[in-house]
XYZ file of N, CA and C in Angstrom:
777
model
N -33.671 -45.654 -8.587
C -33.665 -44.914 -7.333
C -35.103 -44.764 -6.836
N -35.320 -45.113 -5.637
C -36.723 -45.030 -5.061
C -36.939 -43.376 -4.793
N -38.195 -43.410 -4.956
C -38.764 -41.640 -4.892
C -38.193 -41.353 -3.077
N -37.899 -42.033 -2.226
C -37.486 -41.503 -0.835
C -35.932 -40.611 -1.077
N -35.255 -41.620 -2.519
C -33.866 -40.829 -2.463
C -34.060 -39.832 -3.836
N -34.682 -39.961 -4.317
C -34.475 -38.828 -5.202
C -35.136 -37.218 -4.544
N -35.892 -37.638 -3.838
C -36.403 -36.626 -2.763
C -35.074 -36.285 -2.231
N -34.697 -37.364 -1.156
C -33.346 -36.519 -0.517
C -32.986 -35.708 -1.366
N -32.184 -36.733 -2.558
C -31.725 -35.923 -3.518
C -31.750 -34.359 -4.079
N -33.306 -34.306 -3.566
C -33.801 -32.603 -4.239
C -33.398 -32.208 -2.517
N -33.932 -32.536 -1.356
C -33.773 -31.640 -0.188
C -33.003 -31.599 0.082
N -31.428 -32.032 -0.107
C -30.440 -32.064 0.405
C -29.534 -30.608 -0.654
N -29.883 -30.764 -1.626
C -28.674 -30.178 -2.843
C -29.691 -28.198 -2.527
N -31.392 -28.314 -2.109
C -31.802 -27.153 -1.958
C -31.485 -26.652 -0.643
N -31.484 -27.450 0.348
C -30.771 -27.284 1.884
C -29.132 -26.316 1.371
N -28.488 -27.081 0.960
C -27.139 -26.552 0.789
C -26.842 -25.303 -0.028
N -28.060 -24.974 -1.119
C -27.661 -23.981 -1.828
C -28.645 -22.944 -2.375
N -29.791 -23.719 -1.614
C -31.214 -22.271 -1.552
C -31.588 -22.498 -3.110
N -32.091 -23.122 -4.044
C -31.870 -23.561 -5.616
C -32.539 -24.802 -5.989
N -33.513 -24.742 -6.788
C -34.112 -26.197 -6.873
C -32.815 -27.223 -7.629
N -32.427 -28.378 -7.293
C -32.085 -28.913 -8.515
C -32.640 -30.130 -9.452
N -32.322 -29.731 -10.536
C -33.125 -30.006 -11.794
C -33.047 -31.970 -11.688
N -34.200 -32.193 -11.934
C -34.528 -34.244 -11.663
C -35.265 -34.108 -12.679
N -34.599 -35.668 -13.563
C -33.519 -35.818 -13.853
C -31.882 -34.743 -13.946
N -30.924 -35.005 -13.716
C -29.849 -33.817 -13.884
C -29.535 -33.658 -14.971
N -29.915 -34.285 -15.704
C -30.130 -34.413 -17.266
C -31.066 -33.775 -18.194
N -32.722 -33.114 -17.046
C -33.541 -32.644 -17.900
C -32.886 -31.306 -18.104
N -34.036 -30.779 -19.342
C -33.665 -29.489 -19.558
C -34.717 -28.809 -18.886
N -34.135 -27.426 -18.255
C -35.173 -26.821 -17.462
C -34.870 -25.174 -18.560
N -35.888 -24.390 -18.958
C -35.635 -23.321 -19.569
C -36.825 -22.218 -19.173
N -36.477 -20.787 -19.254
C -36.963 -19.801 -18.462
C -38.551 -19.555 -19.563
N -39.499 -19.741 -18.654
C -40.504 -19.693 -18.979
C -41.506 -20.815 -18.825
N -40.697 -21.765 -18.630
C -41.603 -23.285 -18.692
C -42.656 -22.807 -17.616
N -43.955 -23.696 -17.857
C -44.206 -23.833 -16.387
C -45.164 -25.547 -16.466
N -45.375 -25.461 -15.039
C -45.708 -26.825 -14.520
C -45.667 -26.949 -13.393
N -45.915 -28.286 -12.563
C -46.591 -28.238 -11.054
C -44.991 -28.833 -10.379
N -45.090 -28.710 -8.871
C -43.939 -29.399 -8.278
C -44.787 -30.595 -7.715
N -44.445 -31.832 -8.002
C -44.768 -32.838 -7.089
C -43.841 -33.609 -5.906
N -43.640 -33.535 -5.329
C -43.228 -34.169 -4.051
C -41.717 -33.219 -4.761
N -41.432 -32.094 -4.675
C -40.463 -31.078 -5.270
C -39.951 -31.440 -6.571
N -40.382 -32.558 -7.884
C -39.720 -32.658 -8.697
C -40.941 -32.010 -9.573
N -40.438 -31.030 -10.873
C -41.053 -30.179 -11.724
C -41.480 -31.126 -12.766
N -42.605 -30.842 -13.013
C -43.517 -31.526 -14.474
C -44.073 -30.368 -15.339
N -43.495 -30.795 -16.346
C -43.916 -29.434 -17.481
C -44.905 -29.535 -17.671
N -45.699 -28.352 -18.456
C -46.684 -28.445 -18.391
C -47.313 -27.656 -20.095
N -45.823 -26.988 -20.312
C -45.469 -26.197 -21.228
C -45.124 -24.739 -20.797
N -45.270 -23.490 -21.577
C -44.473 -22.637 -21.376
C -45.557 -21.052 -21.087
N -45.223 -19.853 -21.136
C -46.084 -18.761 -20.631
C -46.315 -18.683 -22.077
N -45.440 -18.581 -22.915
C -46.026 -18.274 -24.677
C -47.240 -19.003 -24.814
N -47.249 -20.534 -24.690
C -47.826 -21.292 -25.288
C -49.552 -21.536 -24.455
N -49.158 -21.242 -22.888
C -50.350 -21.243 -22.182
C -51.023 -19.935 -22.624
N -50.387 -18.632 -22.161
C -50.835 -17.649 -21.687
C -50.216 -16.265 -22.858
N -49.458 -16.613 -23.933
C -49.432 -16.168 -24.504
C -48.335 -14.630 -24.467
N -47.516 -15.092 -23.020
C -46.346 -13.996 -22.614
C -45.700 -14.560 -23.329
N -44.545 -13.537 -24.185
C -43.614 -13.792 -24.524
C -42.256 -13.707 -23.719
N -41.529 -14.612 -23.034
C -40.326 -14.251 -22.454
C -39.060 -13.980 -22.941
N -38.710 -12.934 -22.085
C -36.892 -12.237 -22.823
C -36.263 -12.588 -21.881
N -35.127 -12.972 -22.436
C -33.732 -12.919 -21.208
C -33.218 -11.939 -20.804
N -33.143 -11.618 -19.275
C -32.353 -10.477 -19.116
C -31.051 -10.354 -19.113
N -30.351 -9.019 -19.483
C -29.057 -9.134 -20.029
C -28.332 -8.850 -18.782
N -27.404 -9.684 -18.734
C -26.288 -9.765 -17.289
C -24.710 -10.024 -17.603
N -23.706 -9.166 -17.084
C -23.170 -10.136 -17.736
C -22.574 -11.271 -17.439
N -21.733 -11.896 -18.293
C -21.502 -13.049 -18.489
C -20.688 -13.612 -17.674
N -20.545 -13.352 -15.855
C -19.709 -13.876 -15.005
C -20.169 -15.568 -14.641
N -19.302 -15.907 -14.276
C -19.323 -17.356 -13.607
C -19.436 -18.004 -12.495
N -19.494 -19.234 -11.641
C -19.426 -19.131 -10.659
C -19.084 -20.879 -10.621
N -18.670 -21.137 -9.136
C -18.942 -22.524 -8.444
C -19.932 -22.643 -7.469
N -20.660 -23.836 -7.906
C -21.490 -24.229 -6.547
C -21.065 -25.726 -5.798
N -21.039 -25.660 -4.892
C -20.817 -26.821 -3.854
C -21.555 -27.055 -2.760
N -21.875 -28.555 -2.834
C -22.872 -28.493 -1.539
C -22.652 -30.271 -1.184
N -22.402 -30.277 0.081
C -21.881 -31.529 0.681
C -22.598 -32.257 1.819
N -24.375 -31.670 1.414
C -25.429 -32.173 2.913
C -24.760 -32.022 4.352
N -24.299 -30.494 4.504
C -24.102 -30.444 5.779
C -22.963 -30.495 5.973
N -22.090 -30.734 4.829
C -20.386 -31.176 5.546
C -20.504 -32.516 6.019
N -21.186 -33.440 6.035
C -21.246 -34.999 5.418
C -20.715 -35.767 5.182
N -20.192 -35.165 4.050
C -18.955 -35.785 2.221
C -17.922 -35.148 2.693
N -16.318 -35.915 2.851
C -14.676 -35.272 2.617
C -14.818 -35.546 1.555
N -13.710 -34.992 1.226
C -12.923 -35.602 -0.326
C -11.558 -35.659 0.167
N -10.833 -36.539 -0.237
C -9.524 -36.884 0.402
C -8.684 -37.156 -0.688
N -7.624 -36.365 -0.612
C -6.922 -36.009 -2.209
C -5.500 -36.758 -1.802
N -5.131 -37.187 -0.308
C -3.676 -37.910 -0.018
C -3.976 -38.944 0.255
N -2.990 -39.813 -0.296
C -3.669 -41.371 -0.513
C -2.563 -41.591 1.117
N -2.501 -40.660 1.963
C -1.831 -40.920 3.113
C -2.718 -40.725 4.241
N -3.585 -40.595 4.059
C -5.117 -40.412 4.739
C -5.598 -41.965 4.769
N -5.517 -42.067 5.975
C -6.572 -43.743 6.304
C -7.416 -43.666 5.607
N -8.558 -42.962 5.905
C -9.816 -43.279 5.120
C -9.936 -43.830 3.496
N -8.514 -43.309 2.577
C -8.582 -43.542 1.207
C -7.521 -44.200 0.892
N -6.349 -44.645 2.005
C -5.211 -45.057 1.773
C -5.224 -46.566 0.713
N -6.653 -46.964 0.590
C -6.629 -48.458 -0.307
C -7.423 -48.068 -1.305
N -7.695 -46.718 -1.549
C -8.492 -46.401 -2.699
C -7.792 -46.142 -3.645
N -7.158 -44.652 -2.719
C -6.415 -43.862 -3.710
C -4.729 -44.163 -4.525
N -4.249 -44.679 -5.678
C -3.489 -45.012 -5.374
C -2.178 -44.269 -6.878
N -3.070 -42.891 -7.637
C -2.315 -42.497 -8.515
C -2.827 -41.214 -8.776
N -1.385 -40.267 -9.422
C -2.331 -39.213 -9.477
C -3.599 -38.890 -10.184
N -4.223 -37.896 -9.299
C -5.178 -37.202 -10.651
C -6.511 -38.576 -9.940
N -6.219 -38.881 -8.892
C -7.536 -39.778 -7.764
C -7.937 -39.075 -6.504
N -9.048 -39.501 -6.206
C -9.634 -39.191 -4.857
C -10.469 -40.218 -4.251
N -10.602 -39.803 -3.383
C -11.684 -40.542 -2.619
C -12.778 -39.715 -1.464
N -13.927 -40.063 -1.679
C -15.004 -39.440 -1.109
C -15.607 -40.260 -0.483
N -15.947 -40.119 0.752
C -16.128 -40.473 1.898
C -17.627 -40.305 2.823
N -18.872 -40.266 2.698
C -19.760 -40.218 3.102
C -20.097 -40.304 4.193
N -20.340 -39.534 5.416
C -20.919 -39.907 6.753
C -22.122 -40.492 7.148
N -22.557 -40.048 6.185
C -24.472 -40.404 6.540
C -24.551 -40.869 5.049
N -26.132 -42.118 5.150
C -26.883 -42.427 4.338
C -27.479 -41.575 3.485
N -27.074 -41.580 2.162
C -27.914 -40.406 1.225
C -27.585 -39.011 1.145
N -25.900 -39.021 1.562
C -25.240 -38.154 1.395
C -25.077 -37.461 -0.129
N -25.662 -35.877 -0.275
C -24.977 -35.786 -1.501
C -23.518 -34.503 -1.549
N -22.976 -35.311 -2.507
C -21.951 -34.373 -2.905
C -22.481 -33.661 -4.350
N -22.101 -32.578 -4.458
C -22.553 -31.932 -5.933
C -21.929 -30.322 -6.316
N -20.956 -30.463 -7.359
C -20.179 -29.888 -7.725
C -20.452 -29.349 -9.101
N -21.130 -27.790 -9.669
C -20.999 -27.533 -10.807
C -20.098 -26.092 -10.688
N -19.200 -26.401 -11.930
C -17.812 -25.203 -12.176
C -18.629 -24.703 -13.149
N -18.051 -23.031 -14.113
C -18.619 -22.603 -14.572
C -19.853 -22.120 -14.987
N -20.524 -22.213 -13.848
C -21.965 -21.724 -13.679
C -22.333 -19.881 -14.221
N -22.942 -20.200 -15.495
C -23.598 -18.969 -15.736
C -25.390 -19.077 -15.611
N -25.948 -17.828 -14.837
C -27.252 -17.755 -14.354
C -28.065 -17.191 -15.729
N -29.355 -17.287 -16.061
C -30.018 -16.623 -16.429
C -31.377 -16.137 -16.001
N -31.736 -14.856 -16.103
C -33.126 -14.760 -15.863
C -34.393 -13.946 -16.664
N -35.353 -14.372 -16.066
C -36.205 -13.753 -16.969
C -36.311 -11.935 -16.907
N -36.374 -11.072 -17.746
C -36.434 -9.335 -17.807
C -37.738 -9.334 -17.772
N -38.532 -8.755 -17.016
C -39.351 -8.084 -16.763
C -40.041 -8.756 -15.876
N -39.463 -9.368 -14.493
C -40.444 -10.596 -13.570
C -41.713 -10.329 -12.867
N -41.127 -8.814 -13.200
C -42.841 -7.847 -12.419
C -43.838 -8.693 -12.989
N -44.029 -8.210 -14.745
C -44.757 -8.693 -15.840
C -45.022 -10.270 -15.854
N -44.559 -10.892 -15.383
C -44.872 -12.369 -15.351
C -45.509 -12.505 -13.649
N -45.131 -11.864 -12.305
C -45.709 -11.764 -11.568
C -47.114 -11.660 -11.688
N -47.779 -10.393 -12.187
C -48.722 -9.752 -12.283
C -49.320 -10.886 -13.143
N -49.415 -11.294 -13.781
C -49.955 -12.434 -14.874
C -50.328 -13.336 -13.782
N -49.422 -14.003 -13.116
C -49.938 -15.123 -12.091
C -51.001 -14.573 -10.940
N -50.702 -13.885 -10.828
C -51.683 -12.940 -9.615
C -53.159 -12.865 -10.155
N -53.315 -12.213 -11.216
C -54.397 -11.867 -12.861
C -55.082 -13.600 -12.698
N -54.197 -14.281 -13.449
C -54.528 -15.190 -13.766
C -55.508 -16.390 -12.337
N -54.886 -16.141 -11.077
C -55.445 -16.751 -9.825
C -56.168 -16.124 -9.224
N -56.767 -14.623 -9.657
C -57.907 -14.174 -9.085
C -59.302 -14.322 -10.239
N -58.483 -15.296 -11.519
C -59.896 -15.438 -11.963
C -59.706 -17.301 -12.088
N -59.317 -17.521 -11.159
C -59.225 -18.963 -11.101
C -58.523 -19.723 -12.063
N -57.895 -19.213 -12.490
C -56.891 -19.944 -14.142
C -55.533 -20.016 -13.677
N -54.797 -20.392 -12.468
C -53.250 -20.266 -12.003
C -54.091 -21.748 -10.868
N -53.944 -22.818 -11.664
C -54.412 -23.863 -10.515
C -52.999 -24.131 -9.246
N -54.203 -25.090 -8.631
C -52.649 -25.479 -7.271
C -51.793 -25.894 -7.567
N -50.886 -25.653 -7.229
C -49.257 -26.456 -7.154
C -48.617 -25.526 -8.835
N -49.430 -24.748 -9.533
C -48.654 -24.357 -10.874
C -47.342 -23.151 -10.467
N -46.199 -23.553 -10.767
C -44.870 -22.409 -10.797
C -44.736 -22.178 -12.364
N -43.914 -21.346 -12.355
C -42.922 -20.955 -13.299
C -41.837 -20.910 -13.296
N -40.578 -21.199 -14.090
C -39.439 -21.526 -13.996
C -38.788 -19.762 -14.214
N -38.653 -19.160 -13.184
C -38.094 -17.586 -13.213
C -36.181 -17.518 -13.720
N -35.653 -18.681 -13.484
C -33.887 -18.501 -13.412
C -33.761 -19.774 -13.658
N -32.909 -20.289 -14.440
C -31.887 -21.553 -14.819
C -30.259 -21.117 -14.602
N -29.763 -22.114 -14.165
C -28.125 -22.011 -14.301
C -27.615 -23.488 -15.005
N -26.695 -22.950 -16.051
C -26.534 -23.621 -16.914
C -24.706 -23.789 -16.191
N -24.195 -25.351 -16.583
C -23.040 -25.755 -16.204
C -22.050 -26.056 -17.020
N -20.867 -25.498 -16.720
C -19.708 -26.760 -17.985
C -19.655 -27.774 -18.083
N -19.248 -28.330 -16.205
C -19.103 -29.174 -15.904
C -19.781 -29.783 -14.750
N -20.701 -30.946 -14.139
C -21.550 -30.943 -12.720
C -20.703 -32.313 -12.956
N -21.030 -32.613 -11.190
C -20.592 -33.833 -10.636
C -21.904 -34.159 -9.615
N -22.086 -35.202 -9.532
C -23.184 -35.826 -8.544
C -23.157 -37.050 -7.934
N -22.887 -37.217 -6.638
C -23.146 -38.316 -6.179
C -23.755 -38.522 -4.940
N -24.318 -39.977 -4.775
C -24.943 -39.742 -3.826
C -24.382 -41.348 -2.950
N -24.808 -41.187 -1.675
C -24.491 -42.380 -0.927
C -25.297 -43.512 -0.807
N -25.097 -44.941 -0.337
C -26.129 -45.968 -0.862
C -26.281 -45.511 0.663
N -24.977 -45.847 1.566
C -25.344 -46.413 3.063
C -24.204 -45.441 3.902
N -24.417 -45.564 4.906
C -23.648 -44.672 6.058
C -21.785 -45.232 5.831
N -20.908 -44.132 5.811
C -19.651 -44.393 5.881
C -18.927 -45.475 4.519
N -20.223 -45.105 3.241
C -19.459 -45.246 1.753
C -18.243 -44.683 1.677
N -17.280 -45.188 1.048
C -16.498 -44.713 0.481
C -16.144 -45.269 -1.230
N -16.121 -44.357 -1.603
C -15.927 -44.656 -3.213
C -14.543 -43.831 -3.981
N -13.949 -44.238 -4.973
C -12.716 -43.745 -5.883
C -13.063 -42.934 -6.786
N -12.439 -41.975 -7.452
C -13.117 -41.774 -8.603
C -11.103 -41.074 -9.087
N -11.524 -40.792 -10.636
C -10.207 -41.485 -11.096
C -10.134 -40.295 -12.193
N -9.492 -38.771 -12.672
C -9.693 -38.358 -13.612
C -9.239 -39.300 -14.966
N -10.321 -38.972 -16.128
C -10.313 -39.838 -17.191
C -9.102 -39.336 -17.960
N -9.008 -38.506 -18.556
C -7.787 -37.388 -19.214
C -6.487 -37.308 -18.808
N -5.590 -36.876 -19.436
C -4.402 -36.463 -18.753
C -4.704 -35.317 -17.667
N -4.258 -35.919 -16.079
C -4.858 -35.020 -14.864
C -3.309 -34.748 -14.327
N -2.228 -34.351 -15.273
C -0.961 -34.302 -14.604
C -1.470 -32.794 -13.356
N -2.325 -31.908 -14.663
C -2.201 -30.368 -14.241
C -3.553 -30.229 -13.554
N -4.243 -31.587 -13.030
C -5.608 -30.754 -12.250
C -5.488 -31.387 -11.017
N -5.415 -30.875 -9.809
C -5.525 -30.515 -8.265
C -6.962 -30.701 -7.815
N -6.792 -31.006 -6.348
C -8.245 -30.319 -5.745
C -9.396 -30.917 -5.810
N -10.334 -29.403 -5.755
C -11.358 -29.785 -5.866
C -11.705 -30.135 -7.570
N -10.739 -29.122 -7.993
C -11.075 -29.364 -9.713
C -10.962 -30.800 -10.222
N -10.847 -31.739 -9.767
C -10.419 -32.859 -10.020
C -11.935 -33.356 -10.342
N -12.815 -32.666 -9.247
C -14.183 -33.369 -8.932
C -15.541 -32.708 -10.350
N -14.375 -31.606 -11.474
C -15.105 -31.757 -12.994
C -14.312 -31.527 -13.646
N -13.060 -32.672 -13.968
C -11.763 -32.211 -14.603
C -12.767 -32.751 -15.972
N -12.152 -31.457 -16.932
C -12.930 -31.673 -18.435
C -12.720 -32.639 -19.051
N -11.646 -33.558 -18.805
C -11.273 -34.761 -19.247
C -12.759 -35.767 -19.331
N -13.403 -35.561 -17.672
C -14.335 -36.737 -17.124
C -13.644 -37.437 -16.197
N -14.544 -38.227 -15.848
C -14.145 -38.936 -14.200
C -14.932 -40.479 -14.573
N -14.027 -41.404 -13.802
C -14.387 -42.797 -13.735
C -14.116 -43.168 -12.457
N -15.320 -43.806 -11.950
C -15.531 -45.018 -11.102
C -14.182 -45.768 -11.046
N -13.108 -45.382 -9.536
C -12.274 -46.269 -9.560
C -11.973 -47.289 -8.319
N -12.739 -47.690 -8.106
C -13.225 -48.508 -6.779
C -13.850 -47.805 -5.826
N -13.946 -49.313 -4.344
C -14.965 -48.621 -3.686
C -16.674 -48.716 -3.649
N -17.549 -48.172 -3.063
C -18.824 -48.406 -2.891
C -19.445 -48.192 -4.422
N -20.435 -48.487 -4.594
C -21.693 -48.260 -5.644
C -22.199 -47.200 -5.125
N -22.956 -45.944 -5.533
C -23.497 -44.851 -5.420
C -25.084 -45.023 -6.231
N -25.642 -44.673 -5.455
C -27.147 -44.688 -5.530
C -27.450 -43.294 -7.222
N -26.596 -42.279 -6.981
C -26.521 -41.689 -8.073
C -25.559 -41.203 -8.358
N -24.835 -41.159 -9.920
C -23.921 -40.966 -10.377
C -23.748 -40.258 -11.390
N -23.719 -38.689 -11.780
C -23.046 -38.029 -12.573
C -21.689 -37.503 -12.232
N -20.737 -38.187 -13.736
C -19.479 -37.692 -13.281
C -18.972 -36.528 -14.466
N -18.582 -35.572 -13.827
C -18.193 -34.326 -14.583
C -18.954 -34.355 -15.832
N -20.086 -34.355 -16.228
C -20.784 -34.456 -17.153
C -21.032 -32.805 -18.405
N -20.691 -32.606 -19.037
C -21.097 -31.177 -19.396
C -22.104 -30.662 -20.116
N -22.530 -29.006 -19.900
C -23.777 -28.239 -20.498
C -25.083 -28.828 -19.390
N -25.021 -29.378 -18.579
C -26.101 -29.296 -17.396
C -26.939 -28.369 -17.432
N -28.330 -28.406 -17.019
C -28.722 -27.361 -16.595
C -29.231 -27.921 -14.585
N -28.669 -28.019 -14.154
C -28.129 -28.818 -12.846
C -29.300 -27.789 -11.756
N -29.141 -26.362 -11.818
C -30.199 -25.503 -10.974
C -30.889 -24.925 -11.471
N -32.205 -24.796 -11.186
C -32.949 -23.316 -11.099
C -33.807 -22.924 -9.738
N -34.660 -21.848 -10.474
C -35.741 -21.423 -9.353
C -37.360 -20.991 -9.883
N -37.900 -21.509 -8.973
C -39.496 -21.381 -9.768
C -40.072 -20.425 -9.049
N -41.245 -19.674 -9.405
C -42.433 -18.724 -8.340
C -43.859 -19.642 -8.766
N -44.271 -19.431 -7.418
C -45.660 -20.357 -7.511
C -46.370 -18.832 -6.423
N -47.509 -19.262 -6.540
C -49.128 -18.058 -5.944
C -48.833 -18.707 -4.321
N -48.596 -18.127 -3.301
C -49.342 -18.962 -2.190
C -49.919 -17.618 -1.591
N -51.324 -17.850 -0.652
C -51.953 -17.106 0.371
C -51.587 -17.088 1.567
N -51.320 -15.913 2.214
C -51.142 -16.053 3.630
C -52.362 -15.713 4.605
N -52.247 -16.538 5.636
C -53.291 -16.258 6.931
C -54.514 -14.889 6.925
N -53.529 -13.775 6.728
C -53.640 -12.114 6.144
C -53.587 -11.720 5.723
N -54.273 -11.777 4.586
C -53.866 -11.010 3.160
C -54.150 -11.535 2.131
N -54.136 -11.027 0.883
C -54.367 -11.843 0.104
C -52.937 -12.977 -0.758
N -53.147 -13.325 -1.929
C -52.248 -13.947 -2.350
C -50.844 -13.293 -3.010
N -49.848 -13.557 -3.042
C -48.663 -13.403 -3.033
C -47.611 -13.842 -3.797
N -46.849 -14.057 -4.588
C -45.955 -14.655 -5.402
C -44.751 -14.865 -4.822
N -43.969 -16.012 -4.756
C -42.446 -16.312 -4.337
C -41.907 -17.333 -4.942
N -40.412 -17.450 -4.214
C -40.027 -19.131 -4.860
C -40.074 -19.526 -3.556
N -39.879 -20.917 -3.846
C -39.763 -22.058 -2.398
C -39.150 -21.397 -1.805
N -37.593 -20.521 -1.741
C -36.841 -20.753 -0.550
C -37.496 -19.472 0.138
N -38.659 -18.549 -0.588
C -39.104 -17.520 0.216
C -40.189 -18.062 1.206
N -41.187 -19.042 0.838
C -41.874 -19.809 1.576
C -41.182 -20.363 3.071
N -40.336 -20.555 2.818
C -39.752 -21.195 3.611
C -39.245 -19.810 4.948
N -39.160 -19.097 4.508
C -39.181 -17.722 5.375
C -40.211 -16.980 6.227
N -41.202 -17.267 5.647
C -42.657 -16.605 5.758
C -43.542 -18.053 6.174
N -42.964 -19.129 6.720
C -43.814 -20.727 6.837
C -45.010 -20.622 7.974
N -44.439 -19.054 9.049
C -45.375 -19.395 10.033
C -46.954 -18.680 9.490
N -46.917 -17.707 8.664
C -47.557 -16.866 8.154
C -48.774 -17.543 6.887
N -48.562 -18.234 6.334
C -48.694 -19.166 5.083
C -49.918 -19.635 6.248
N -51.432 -19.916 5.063
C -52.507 -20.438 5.059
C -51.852 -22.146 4.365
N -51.302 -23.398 5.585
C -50.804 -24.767 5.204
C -51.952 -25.066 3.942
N -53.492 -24.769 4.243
C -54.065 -25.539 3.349
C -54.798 -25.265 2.613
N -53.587 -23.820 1.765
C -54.366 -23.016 0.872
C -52.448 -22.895 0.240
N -51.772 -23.868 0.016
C -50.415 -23.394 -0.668
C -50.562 -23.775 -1.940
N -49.928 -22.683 -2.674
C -50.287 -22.816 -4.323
C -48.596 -23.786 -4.687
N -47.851 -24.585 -4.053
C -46.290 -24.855 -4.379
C -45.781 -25.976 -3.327
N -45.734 -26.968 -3.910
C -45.558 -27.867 -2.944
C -43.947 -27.604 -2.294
N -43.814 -28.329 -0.669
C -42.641 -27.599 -0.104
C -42.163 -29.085 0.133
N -40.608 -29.203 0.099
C -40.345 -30.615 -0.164
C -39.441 -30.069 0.913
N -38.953 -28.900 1.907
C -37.700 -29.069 2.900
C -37.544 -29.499 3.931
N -38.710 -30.308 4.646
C -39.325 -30.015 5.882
C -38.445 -31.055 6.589
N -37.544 -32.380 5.494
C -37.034 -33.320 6.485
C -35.930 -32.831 7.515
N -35.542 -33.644 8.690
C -34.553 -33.346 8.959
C -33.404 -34.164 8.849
N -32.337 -33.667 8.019
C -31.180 -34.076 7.659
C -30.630 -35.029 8.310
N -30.383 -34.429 9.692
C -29.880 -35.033 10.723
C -29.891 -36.364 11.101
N -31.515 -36.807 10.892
C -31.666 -38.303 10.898
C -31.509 -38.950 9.535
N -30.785 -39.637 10.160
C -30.051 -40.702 8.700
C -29.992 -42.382 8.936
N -30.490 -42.704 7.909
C -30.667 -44.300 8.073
C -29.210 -44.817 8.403
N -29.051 -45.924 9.234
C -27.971 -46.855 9.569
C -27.089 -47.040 8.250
């Protein structure tokens, strides 16, 4: 995958759900790391123990769940009746679908069972970065990984070209899964005709698929400040452009999409 789509890749899935997601979807991202964002993908760098000598705790929450979904805009159908034109030569048994792409570099991305974690005491790790960049030791572009969400099950795909359509096929006995659940039936999912996808995780499990980082930036007035990207992105008119401690990867617009 060329760095133009794995970019989408990150601006499209943070567009839809305010949440970095984790590149590779495969790495492990864990609360405390830290490291720089380059063109929005995270490079470790190691951790607050190991730099700076904080020890991090998890804070205790409890143990609810969640779904995330995000379809670049409403983009991606999923078409579950093989009586639907669009999938009528795809789809052709139960426990199939077909997904349908409008635009180039469409992503679809589906994680079930989402439990969050975060770090207890974020004041205390705030204040450290603040400490640490008024004596010049918090260089440019350095975050910290504040929250991970860990998955059962994620799904990922992405589009090569405008108006893909691709199959996908639960692997398992799918007498009893419907829907959207189809799109991380625990069984797994296979490629069942249809386009090639530029990226492909299918119902894969234990992801760590999202998190969220805080990086230092200065504004125009004031001094320096702590946030994550999607607060930057709030405060953009305010922000000294060429004094940002966090690189900002949202700025494309969606809208235009290659042929």
């Amino acid at each position: 995958m060329s760095n133009s789509r794995y970019r989408k890749y990150i601006e499209h899935v943070r567009d839809d759900l305010a949440m970095e997601p984790t590149w590779p979807p495969s790495a492990v991202r864990k609360l405390g790391d830290v490291g720089v964002l380059r063109k929005g993908h995270f490079e470790r760098k190691g951790t607050l123990e190991s730099l700076f000598g904080m020890t991090v705790k998890r804070r205790s929450t409890p143990r609810n769940t969640t779904v995330y979904h995000g379809d670049s805009k409403g983009t991606v159908r999923v078409h579950h009746n093989s009586s639907l034109g669009a999938g009528a030569a795809l789809v052709n048994a139960a426990g199939s679908l077909v997904l349908e792409f409008g635009k180039a570099e469409s992503v679809l991305f589906r994680a079930v069972g989402c439990r969050t974690e975060e770090i207890d005491g974020i004041e205390d790790v705030e204040q450290l970065m603040l400490e640490r960049r008024s004596k010049g030791d918090w260089p440019h572009g350095q975050v910290v990984i504040t929250e991970v969400t860990h998955a059962e099950r994620t799904t990922i795909v992405m589009s090569s070209k405008r108006n893909d359509r691709m199959a996908l096929r639960a692997a398992g006995d799918a007498a009893a899964v419907t829907g959207l659940d189809l799109l991380t039936a625990s069984g797994g999912l296979q490629w069942a005709g249809g386009s090639a996808a530029s990226l492909q995780v299918l119902s894969e499990g234990r992801l760590t698929p999202l998190y969220r980082a805080r990086g230092v930036f200065r504004r125009w007035f004031g001094g320096d400040e702590v946030a994550t990207l999607d607060d930057l992105d709030d405060v953009e008119e305010s922000v000294d452009e060429g004094d940002w401690y966090v690189d900002e990867v949202s700025g494309l617009d969606f809208d235009e999409a290659r042929p």
